[in-house]
Short mmCIF file of C-alpha atoms in Angstrom, two decimals:
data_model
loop_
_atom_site.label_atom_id
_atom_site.label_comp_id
_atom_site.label_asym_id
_atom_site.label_seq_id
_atom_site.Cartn_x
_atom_site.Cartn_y
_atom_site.Cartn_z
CA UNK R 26 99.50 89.91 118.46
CA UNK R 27 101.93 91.49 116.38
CA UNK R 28 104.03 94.23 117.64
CA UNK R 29 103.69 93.96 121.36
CA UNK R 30 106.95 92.32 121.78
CA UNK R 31 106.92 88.90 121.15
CA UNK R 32 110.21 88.20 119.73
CA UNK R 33 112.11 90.59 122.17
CA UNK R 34 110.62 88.64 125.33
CA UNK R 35 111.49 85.47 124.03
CA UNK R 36 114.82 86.30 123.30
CA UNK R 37 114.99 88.01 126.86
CA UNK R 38 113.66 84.84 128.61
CA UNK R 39 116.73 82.57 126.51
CA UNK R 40 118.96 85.26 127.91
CA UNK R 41 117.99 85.10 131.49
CA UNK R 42 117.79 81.18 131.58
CA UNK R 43 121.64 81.13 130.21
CA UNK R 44 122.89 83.62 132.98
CA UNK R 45 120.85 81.60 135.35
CA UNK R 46 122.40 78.48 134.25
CA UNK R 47 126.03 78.79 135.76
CA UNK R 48 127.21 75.57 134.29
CA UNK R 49 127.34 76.72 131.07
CA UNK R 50 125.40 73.91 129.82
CA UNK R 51 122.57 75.35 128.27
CA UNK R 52 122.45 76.48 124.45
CA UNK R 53 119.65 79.04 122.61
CA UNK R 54 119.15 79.03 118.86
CA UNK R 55 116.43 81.58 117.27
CA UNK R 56 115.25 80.73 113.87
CA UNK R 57 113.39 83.18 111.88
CA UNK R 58 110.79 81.85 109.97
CA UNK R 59 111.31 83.83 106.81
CA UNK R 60 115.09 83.08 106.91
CA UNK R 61 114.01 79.59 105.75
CA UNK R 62 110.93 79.74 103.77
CA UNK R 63 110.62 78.76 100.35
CA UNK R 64 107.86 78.41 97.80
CA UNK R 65 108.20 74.90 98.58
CA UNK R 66 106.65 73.76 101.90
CA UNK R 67 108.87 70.89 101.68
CA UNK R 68 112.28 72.71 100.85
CA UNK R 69 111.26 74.83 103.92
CA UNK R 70 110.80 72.22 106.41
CA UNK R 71 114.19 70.67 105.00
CA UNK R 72 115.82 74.03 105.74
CA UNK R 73 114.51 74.03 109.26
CA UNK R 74 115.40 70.02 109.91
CA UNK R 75 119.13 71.43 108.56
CA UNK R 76 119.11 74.72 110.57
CA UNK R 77 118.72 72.32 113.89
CA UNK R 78 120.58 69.38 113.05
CA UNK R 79 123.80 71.95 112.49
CA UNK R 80 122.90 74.10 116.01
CA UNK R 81 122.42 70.44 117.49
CA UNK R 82 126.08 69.09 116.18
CA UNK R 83 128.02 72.60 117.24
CA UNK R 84 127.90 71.36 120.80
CA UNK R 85 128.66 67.77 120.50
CA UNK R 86 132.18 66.58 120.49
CA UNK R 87 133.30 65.45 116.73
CA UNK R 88 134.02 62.02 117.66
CA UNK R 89 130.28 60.75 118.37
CA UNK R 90 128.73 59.55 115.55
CA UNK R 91 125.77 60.82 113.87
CA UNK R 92 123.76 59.06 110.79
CA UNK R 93 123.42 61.17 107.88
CA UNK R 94 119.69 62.78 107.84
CA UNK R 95 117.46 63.63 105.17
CA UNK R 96 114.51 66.49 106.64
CA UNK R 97 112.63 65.93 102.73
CA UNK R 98 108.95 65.45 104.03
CA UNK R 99 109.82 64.98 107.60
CA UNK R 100 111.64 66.39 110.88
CA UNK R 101 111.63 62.54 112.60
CA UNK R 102 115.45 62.44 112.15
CA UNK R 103 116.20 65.05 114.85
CA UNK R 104 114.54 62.98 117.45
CA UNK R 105 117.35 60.19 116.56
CA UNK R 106 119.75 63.22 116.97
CA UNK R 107 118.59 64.79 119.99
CA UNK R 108 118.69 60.82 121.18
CA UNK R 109 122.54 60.48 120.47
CA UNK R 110 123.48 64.15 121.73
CA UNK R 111 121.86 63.36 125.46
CA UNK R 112 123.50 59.98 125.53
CA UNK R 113 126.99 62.03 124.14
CA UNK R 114 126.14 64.93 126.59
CA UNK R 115 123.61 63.99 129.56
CA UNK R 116 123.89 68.04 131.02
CA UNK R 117 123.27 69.80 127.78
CA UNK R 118 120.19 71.27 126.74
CA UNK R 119 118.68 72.88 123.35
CA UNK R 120 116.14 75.67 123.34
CA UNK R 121 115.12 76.35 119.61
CA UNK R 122 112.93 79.46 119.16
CA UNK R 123 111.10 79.12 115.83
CA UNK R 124 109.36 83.21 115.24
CA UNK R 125 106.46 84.14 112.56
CA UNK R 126 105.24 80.50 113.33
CA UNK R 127 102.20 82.11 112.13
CA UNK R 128 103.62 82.63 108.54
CA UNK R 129 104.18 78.77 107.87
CA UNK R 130 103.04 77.08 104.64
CA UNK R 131 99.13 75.93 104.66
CA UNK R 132 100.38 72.84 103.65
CA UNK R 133 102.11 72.82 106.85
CA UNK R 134 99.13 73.02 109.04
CA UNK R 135 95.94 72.79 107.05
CA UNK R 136 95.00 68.69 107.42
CA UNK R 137 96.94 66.47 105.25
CA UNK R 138 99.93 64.06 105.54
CA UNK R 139 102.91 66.75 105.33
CA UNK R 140 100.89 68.88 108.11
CA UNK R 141 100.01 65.92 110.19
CA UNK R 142 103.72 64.79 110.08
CA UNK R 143 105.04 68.06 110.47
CA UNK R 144 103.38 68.42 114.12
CA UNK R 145 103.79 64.99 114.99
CA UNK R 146 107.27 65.47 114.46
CA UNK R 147 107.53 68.51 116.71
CA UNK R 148 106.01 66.90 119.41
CA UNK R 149 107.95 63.94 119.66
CA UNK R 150 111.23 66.57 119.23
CA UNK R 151 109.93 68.56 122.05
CA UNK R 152 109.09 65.12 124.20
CA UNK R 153 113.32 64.76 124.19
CA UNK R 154 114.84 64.85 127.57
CA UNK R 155 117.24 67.68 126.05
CA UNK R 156 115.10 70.29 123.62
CA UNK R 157 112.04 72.57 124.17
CA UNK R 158 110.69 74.66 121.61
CA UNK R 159 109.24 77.78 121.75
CA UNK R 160 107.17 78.48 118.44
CA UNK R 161 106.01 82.44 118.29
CA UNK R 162 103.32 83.82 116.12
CA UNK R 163 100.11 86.78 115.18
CA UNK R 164 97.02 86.86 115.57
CA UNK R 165 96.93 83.94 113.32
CA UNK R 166 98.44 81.51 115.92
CA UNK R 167 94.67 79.75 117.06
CA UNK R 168 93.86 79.35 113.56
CA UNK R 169 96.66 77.03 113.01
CA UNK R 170 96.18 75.54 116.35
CA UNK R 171 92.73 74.69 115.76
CA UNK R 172 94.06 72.20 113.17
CA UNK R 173 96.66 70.64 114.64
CA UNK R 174 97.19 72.09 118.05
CA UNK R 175 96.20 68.80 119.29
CA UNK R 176 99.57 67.22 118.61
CA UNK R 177 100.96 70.27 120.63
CA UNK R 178 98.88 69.43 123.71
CA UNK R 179 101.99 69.82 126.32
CA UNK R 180 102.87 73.20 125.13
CA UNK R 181 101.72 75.63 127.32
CA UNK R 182 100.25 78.72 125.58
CA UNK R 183 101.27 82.29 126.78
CA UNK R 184 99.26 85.31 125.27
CA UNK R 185 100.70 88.58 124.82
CA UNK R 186 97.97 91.50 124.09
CA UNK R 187 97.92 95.43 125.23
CA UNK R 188 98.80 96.70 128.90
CA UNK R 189 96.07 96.59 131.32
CA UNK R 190 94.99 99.70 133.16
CA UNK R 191 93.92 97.93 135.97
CA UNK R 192 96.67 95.34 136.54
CA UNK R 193 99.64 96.32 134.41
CA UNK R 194 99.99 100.51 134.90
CA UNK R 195 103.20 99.99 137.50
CA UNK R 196 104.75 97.89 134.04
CA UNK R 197 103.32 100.42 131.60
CA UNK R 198 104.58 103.58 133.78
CA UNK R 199 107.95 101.41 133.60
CA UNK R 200 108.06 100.87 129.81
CA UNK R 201 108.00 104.46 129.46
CA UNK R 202 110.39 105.84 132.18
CA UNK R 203 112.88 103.15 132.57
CA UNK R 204 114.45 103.81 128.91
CA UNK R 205 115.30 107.68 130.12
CA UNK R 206 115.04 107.63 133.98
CA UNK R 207 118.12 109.93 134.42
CA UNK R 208 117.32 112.04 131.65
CA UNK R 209 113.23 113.00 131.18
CA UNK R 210 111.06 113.36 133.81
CA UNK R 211 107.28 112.24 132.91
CA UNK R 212 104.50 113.88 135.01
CA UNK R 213 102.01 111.44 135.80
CA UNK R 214 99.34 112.61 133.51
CA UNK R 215 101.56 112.04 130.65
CA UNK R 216 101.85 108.74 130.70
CA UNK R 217 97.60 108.65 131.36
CA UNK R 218 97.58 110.58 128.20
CA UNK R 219 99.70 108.51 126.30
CA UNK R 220 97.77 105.38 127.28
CA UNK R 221 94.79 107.16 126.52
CA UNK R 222 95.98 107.38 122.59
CA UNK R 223 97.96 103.76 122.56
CA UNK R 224 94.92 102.07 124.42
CA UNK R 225 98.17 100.19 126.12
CA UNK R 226 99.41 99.21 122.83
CA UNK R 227 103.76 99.39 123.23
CA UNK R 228 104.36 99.53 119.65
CA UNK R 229 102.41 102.92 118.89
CA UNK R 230 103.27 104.08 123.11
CA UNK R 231 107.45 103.01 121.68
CA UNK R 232 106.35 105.42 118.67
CA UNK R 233 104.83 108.29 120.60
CA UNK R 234 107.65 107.90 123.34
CA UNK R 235 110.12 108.83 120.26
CA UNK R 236 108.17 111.51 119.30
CA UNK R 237 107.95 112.81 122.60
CA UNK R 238 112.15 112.68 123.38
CA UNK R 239 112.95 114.11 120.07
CA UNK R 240 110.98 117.36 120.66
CA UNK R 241 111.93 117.17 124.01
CA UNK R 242 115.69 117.34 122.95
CA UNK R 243 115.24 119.82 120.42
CA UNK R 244 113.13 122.21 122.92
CA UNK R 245 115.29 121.57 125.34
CA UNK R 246 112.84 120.70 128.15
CA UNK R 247 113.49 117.41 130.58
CA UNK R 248 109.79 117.97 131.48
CA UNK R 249 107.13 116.08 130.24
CA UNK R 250 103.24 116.81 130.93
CA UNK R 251 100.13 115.77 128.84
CA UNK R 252 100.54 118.94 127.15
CA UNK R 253 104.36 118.09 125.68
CA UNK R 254 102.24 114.36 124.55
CA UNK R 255 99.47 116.09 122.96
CA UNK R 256 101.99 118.03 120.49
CA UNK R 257 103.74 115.04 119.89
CA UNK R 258 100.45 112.99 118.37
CA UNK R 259 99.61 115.12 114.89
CA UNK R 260 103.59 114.54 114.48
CA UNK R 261 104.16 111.17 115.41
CA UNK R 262 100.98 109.42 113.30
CA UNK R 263 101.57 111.80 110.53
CA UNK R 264 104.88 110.00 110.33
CA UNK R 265 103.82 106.65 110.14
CA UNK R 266 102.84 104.41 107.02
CA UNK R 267 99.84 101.91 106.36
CA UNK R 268 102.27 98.99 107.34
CA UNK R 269 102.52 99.96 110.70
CA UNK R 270 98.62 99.42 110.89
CA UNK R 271 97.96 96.86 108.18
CA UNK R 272 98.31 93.99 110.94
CA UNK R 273 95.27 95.14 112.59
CA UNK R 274 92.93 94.28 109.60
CA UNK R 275 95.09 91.87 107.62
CA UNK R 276 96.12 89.57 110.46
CA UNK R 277 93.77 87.70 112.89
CA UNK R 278 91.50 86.85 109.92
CA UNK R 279 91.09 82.93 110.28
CA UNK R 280 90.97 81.91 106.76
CA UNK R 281 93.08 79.93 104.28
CA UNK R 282 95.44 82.52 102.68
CA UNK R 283 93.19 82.56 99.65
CA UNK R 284 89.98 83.36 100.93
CA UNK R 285 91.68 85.78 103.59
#
């Protein structure tokens, strides 16, 4: 779902695999799906092929050869790439994040030729011995993977949804403390309360925790009860805007863009 933190534990995951990886040998790139969409479903798949092939080449020494690729229609000549950069570079590997995977063209997923080679062409990238692929989306990830999740059956899926009472409170209690442990002190039913509003949500529990430090810095008081939250709830929603809600009824609605 949107705003529970997708794109901020992905890119915390990269992080932690490159300081795990103490020979230096292991490379991130995070591509934003709007930074390469165009009206044109092929022009954006072009722009993606591009966007790799040039995070693909910064790590290979200039002297290796590469042929020249054209990404018009198809991804298939990164897999020749990828090919040539293990045989150039055995110990190197390529993680490519593609986020708002969710946002791609219909004609990118909905059956047809361009969809059908599309996914075939990320699986056979992701079957390299030196790239994975992480691709991040909504609520309208299943819908796309209904049509052609098939090709994709190696990836493993991880859902990300609200905090659990039951399972997740330690990690809740933590999301909310951690940011200001030497500076606010949060009394156990104040964090209850605020899950109480938030339903575990960490966007709107981020919002309300904002809320909730601002007053406390302007009143002075370190000490936070249900009472300090409960002020803090006319403010903080009367500050927010329909887009920070429109993704509960907009998204997650499995239809074609048109009838959606």
């Amino acid at each position: 779902q949107k705003r529970v933190g997708k794109t901020s534990l992905a890119l915390a995951a990269a992080e932690t695999a490159v300081a795990r990886t103490t020979d230096s040998n292991l490379e991130t790139k995070y591509i934003l799906w709007g930074a390469i969409a165009s009206e044109d479903p092929r022009a954006s798949l072009r722009a993606l092929g591009e966007t790799i092939e040039r995070f693909i080449l910064a790590f290979i020494p200039r002297s290796v050869e590469f042929p020249k690729a054209d990404y018009t229609g198809s991804l298939a000549p990164l897999i020749r790439i990828a090919e040539i950069a293990y045989q150039a570079e055995k110990e190197k590997k390529f993680v490519i994040t593609i986020d708002e995977f969710d946002e791609i063209h219909q004609e990118l997923y909905l059956q047809g030729n361009l969809a059908d080679t599309f996914f075939a062409n990320i699986r056979a990238l992701s079957a390299t011995k030196n790239v994975t692929i992480n691709l991040i989306g909504g609520e309208n990830m299943p819908f796309i993977m209904e049509r052609q999740g098939q090709k994709l059956n190696k990836f493993t899926r991880s859902n990300l949804s609200y905090f659990a009472r039951d399972t997740e409170w330690e990690d809740f209690k933590k999301l909310i403390r951690s940011p200001v442990i030497d500076t606010i002190s949060w009394h156990e039913d104040a964090i209850s309360e605020i899950f109480n509003i938030t339903n575990g949500n960490p966007y709107f529990t981020k919002i309300l925790c904002g809320t909730v430090l601002r007053n406390a810095v302007e009143g002075r008081d370190a000490d936070v009860t249900a009472r300090e939250v409960k002020d803090a709830i006319g403010m903080a929603v009367s500050s927010l805007d329909a887009n920070s809600f429109v993704h509960l009824w907009q998204d997650g609605i499995f239809k074609p863009a048109a009838e959606r």
